[in-house]
PDB file of C-alpha atoms in Angstrom:
ATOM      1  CA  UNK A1224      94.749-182.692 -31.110  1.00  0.00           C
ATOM      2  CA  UNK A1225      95.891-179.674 -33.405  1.00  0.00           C
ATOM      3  CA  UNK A1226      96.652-176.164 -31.687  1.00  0.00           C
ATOM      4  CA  UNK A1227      97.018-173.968 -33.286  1.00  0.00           C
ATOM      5  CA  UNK A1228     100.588-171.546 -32.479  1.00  0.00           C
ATOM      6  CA  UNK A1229     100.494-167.337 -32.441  1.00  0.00           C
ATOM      7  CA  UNK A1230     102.516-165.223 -30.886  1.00  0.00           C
ATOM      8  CA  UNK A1231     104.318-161.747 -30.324  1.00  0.00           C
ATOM      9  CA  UNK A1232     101.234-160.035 -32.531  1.00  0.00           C
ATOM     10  CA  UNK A1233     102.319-156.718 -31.926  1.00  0.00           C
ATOM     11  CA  UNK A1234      99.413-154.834 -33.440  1.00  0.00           C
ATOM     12  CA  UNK A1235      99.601-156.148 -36.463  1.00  0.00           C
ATOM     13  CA  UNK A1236      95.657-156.451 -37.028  1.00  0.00           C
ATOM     14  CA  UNK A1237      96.057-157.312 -40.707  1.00  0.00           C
ATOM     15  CA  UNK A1238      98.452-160.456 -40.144  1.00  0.00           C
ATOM     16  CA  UNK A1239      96.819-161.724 -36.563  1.00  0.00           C
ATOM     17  CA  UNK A1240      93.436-161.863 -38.571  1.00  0.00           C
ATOM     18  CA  UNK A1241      95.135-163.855 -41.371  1.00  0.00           C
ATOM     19  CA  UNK A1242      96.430-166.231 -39.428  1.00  0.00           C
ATOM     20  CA  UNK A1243      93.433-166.484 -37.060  1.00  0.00           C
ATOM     21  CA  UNK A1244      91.386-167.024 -40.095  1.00  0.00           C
ATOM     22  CA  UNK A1245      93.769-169.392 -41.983  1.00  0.00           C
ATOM     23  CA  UNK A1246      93.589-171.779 -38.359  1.00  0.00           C
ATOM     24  CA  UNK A1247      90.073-172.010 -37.852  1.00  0.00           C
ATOM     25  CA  UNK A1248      89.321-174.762 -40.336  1.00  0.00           C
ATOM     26  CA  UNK A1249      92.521-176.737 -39.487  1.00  0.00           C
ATOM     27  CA  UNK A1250      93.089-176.619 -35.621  1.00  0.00           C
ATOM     28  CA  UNK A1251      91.045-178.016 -32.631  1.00  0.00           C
ATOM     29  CA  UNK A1252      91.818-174.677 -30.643  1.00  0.00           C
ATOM     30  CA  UNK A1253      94.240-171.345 -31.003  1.00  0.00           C
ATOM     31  CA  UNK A1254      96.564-170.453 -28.419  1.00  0.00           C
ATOM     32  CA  UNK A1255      98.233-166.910 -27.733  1.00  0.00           C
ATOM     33  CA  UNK A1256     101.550-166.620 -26.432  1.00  0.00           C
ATOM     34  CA  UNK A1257     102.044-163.150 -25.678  1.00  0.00           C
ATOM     35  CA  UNK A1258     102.821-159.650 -26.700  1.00  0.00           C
ATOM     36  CA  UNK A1259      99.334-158.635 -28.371  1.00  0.00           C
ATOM     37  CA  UNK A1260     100.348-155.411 -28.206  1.00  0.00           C
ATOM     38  CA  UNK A1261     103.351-152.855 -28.926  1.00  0.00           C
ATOM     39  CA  UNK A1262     105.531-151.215 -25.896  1.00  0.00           C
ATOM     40  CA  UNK A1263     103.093-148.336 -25.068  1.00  0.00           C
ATOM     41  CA  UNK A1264     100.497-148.479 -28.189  1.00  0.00           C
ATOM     42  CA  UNK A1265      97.177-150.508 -27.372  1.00  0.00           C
ATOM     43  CA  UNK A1266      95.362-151.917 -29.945  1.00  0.00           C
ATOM     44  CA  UNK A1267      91.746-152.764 -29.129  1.00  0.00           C
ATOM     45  CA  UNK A1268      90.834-154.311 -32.333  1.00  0.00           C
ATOM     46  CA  UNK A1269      93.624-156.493 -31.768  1.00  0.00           C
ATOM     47  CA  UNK A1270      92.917-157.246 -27.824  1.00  0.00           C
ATOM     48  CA  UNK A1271      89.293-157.667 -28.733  1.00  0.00           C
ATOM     49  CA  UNK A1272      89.840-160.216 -31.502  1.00  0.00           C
ATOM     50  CA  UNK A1273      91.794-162.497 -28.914  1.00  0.00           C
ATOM     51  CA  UNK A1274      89.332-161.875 -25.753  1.00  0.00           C
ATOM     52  CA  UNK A1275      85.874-162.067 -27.747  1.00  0.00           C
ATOM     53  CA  UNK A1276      86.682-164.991 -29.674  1.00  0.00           C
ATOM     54  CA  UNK A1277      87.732-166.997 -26.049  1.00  0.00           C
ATOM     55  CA  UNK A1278      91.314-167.641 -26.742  1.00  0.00           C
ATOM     56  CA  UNK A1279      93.590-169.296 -24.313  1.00  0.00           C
ATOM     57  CA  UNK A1280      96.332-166.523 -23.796  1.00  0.00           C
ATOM     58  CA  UNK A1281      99.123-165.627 -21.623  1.00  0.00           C
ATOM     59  CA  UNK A1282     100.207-161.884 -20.710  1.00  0.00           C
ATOM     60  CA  UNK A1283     103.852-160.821 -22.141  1.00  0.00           C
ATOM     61  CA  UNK A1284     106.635-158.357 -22.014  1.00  0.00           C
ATOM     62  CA  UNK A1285     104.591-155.714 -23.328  1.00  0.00           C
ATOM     63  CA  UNK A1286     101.434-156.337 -21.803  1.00  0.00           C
ATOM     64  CA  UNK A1287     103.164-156.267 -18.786  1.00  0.00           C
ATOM     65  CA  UNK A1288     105.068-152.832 -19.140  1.00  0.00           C
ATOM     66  CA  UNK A1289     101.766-151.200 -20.779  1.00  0.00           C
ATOM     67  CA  UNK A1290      99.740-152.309 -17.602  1.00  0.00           C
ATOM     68  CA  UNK A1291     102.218-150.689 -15.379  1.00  0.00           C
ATOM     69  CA  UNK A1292     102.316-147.096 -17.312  1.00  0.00           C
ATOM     70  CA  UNK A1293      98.955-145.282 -16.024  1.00  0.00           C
ATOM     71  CA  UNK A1294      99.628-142.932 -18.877  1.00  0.00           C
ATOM     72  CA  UNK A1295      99.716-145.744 -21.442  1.00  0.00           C
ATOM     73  CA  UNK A1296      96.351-146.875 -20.283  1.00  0.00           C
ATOM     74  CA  UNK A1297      94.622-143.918 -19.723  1.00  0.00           C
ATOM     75  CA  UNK A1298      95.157-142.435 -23.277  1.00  0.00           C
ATOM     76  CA  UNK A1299      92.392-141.327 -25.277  1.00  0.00           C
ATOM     77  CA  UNK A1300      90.880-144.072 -27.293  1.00  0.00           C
ATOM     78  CA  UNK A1301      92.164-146.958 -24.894  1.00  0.00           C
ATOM     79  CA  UNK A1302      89.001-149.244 -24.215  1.00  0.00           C
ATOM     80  CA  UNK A1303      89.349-149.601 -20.392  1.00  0.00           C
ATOM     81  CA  UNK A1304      86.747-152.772 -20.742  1.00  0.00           C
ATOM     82  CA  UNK A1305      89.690-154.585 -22.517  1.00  0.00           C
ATOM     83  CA  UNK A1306      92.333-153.403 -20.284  1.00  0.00           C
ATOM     84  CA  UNK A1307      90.398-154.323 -17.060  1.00  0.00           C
ATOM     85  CA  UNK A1308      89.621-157.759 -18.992  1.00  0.00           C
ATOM     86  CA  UNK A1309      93.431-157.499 -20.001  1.00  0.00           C
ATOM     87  CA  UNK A1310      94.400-157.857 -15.911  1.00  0.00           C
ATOM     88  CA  UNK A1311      93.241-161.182 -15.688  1.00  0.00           C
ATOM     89  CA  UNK A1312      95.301-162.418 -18.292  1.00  0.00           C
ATOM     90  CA  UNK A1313      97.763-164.965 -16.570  1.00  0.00           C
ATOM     91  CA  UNK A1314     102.032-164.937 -16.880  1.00  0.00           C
ATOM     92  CA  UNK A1315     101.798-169.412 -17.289  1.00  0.00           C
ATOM     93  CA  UNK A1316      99.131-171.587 -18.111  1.00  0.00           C
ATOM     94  CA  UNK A1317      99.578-175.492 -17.750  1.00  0.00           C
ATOM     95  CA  UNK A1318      97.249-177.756 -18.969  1.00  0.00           C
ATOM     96  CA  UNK A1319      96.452-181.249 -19.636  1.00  0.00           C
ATOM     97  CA  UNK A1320      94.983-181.637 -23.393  1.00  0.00           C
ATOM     98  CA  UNK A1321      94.111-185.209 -24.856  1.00  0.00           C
ATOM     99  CA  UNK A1322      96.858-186.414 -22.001  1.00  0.00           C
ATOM    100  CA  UNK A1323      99.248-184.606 -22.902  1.00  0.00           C
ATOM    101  CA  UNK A1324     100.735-181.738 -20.235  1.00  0.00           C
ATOM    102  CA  UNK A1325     101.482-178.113 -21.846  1.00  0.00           C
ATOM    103  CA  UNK A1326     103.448-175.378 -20.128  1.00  0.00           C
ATOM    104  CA  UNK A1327     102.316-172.046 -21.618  1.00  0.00           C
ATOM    105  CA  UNK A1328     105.140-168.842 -21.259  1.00  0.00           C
ATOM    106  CA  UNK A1329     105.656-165.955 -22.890  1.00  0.00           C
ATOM    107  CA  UNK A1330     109.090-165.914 -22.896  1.00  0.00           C
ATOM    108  CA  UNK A1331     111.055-167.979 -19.763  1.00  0.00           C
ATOM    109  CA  UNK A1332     109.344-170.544 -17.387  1.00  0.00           C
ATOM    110  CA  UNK A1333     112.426-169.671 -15.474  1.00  0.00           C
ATOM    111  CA  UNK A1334     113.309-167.035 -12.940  1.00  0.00           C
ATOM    112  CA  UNK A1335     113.458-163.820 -14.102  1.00  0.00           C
ATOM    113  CA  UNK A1336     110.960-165.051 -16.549  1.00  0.00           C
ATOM    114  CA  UNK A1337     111.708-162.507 -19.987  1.00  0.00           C
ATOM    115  CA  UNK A1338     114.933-164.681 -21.360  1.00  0.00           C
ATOM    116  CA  UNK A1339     115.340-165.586 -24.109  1.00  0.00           C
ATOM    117  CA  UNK A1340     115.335-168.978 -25.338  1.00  0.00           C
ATOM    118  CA  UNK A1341     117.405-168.602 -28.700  1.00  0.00           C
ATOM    119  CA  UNK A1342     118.083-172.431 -30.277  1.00  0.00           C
ATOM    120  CA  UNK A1343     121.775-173.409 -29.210  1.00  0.00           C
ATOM    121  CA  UNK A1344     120.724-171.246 -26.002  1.00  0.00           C
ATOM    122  CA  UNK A1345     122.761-173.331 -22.343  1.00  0.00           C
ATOM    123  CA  UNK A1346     119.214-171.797 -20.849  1.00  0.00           C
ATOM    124  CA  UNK A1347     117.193-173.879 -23.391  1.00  0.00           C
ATOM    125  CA  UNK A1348     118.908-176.686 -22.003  1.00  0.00           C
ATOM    126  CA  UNK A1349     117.044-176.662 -18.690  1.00  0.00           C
ATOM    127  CA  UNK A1350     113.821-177.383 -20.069  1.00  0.00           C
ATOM    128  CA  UNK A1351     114.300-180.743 -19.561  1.00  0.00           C
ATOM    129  CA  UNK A1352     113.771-180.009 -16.084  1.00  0.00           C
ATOM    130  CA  UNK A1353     109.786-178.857 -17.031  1.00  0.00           C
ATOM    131  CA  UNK A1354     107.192-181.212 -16.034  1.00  0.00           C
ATOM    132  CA  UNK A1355     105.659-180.978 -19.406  1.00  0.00           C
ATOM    133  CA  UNK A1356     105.285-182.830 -22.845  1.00  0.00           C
ATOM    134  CA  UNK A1357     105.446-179.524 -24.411  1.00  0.00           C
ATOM    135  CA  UNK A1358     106.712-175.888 -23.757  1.00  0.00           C
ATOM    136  CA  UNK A1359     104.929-173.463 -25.525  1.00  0.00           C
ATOM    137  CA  UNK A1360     107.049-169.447 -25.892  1.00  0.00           C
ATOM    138  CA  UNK A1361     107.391-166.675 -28.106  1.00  0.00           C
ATOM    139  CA  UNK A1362     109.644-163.905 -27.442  1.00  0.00           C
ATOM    140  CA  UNK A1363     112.396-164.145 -29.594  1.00  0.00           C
ATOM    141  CA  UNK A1364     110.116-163.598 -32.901  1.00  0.00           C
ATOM    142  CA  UNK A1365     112.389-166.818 -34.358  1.00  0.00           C
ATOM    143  CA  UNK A1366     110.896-169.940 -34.902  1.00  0.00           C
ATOM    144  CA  UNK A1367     111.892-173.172 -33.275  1.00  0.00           C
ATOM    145  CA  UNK A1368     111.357-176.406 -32.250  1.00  0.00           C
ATOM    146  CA  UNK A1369     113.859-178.503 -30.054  1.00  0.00           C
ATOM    147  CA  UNK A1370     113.212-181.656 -27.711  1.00  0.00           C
ATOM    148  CA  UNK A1371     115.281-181.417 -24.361  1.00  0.00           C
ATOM    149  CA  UNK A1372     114.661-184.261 -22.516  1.00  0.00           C
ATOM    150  CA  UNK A1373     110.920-185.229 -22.749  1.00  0.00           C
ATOM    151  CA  UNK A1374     109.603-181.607 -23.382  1.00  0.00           C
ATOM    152  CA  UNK A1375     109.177-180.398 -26.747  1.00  0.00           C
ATOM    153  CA  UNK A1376     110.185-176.570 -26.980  1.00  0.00           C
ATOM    154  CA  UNK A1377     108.075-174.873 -29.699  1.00  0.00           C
ATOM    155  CA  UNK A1378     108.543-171.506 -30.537  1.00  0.00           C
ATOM    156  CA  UNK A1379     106.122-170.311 -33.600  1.00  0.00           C
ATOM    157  CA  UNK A1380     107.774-167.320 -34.260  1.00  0.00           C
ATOM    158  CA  UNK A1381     106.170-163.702 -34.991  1.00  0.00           C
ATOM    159  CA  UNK A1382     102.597-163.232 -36.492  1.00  0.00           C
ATOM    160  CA  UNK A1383     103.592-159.296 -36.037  1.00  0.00           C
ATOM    161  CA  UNK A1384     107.447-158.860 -36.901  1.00  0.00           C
ATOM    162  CA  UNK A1385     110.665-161.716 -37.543  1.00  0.00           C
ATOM    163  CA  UNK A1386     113.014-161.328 -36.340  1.00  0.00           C
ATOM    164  CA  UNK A1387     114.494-164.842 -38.005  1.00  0.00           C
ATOM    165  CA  UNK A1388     117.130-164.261 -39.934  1.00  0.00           C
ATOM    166  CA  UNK A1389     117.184-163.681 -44.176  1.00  0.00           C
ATOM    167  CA  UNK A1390     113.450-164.037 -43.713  1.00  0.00           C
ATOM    168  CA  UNK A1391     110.784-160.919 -43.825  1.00  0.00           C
ATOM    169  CA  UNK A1392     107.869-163.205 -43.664  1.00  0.00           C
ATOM    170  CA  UNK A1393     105.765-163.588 -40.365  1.00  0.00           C
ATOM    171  CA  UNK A1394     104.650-167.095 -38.909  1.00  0.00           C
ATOM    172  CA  UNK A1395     102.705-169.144 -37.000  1.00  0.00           C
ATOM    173  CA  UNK A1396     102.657-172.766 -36.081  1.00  0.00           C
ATOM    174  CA  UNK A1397     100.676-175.777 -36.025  1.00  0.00           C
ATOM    175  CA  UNK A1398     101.482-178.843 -33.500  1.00  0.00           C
ATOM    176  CA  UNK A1399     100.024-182.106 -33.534  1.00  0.00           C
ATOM    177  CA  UNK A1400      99.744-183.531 -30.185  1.00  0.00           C
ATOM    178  CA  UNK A1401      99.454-186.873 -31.274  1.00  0.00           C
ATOM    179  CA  UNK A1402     102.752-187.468 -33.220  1.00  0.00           C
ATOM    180  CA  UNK A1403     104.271-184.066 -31.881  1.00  0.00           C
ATOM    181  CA  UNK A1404     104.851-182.932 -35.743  1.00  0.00           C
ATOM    182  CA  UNK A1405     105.128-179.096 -35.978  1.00  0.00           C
ATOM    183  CA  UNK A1406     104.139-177.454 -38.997  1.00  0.00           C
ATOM    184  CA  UNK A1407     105.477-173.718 -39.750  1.00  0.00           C
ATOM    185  CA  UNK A1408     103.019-171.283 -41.622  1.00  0.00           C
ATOM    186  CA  UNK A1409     104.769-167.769 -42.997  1.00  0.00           C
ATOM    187  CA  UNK A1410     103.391-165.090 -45.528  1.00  0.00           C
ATOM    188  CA  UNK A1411     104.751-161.647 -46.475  1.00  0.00           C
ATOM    189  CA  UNK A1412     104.350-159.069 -43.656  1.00  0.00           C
ATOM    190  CA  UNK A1413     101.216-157.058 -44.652  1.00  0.00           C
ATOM    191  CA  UNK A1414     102.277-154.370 -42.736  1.00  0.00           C
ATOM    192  CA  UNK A1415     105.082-153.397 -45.473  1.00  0.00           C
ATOM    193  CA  UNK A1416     102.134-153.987 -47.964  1.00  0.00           C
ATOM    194  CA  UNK A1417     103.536-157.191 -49.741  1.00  0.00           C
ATOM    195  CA  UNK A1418     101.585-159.974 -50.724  1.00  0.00           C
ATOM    196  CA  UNK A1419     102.048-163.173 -51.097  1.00  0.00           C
ATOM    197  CA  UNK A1420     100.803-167.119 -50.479  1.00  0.00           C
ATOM    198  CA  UNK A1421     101.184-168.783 -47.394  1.00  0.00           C
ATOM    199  CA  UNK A1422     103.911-171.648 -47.317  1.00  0.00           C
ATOM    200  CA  UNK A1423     103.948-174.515 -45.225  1.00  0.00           C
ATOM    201  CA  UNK A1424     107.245-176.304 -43.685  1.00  0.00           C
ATOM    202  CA  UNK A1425     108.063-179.145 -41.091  1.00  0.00           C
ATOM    203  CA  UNK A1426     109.786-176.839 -38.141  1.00  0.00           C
ATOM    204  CA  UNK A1427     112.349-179.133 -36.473  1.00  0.00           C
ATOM    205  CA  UNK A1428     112.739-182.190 -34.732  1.00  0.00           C
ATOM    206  CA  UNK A1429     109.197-184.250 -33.760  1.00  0.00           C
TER     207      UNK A1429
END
């Protein structure tokens, strides 16, 4: 199976619908990894996208913080339908898909849960101890993809801003389930009002 990889949108309407749109034809199903929106600013366009079209998503950082902040959510313009739809978002998803086992995180399956899991990271180093074939994270807005032990750590990067460095593109990711190839997808940020085709890469180790 293909799944398609987004993460850490960050209100960036223009680049989530790029990438959402560039997936469809190539991936069995799109997950979300967190962080649809931006520290205090909502974006319903955005949180509608991801809840209308039925996409498999778990709640981040900023989700998190924004659903705490009763003046975040009650600001004019703020679809409550989305936010109360928004609360039943889950922190971890795991899954079995075409026998293989996913854990889904934002950022940590460990305790305190909002690490982050740089490459080269001693933390990054306990996944091994996940009872997964894959761990699935954004957070860190860098792309990555390390085996520890038998789980597969697959980070796709930013669809809203990268943080990776010498790089101003944004990315997703593409794994195969089957032969545990990732593929990386960037393109120019549209936010800064560049662009540009998308390029393809092999991101790390299968």
């Amino acid at each position: 199976m293909r799944l398609g990889l987004v993460s850490d949108v960050h209100c960036n309407l223009a680049s989530f619908e790029r990438a959402l749109d560039e997936l469809g034809p190539d991936v069995d199903e799109v997950l979300l990894l967190g962080d649809l929106i931006h520290e205090y600013r909502f974006s319903n366009e955005v949180v509608g996208r991801a809840l209308d079209d039925g996409l498999r998503y778990v709640l981040g950082n900023h989700e998190l913080g924004f659903l705490k902040n009763p003046a975040a959510v009650g600001r004019p313009g703020v679809d409550q339908v989305l936010v109360g739809k928004l609360r039943d978002v889950p922190l971890r998803i795991d899954l079995e898909i075409a026998g293989k086992r996913l854990c889904i995180v934002h950022a940590s399956p460990f305790a305190p849960y909002n690490d982050y899991l740089f490459s080269g990271s001693p933390l990054l180093r306990r996944c091994s101890e996940i009872d997964a074939d894959f761990l699935l994270l954004g957070h860190t807005h860098v792309p990555m993809a390390e085996r520890h032990g038998g789980t597969l750590v697959v980070n796709p990067g930013s669809i809203g801003e990268s943080r990776d460095p010498g790089s101003s593109t944004v990315s997703y990711a593409i794994l195969d389930t089957v032969s545990d190839d990732v593929e990386l997808r960037r393109f120019p940020n549209p936010a800064y009002g560049v662009e540009g085709p998308t390029v393809r890469s092999t991101l790390g180790p299968a």
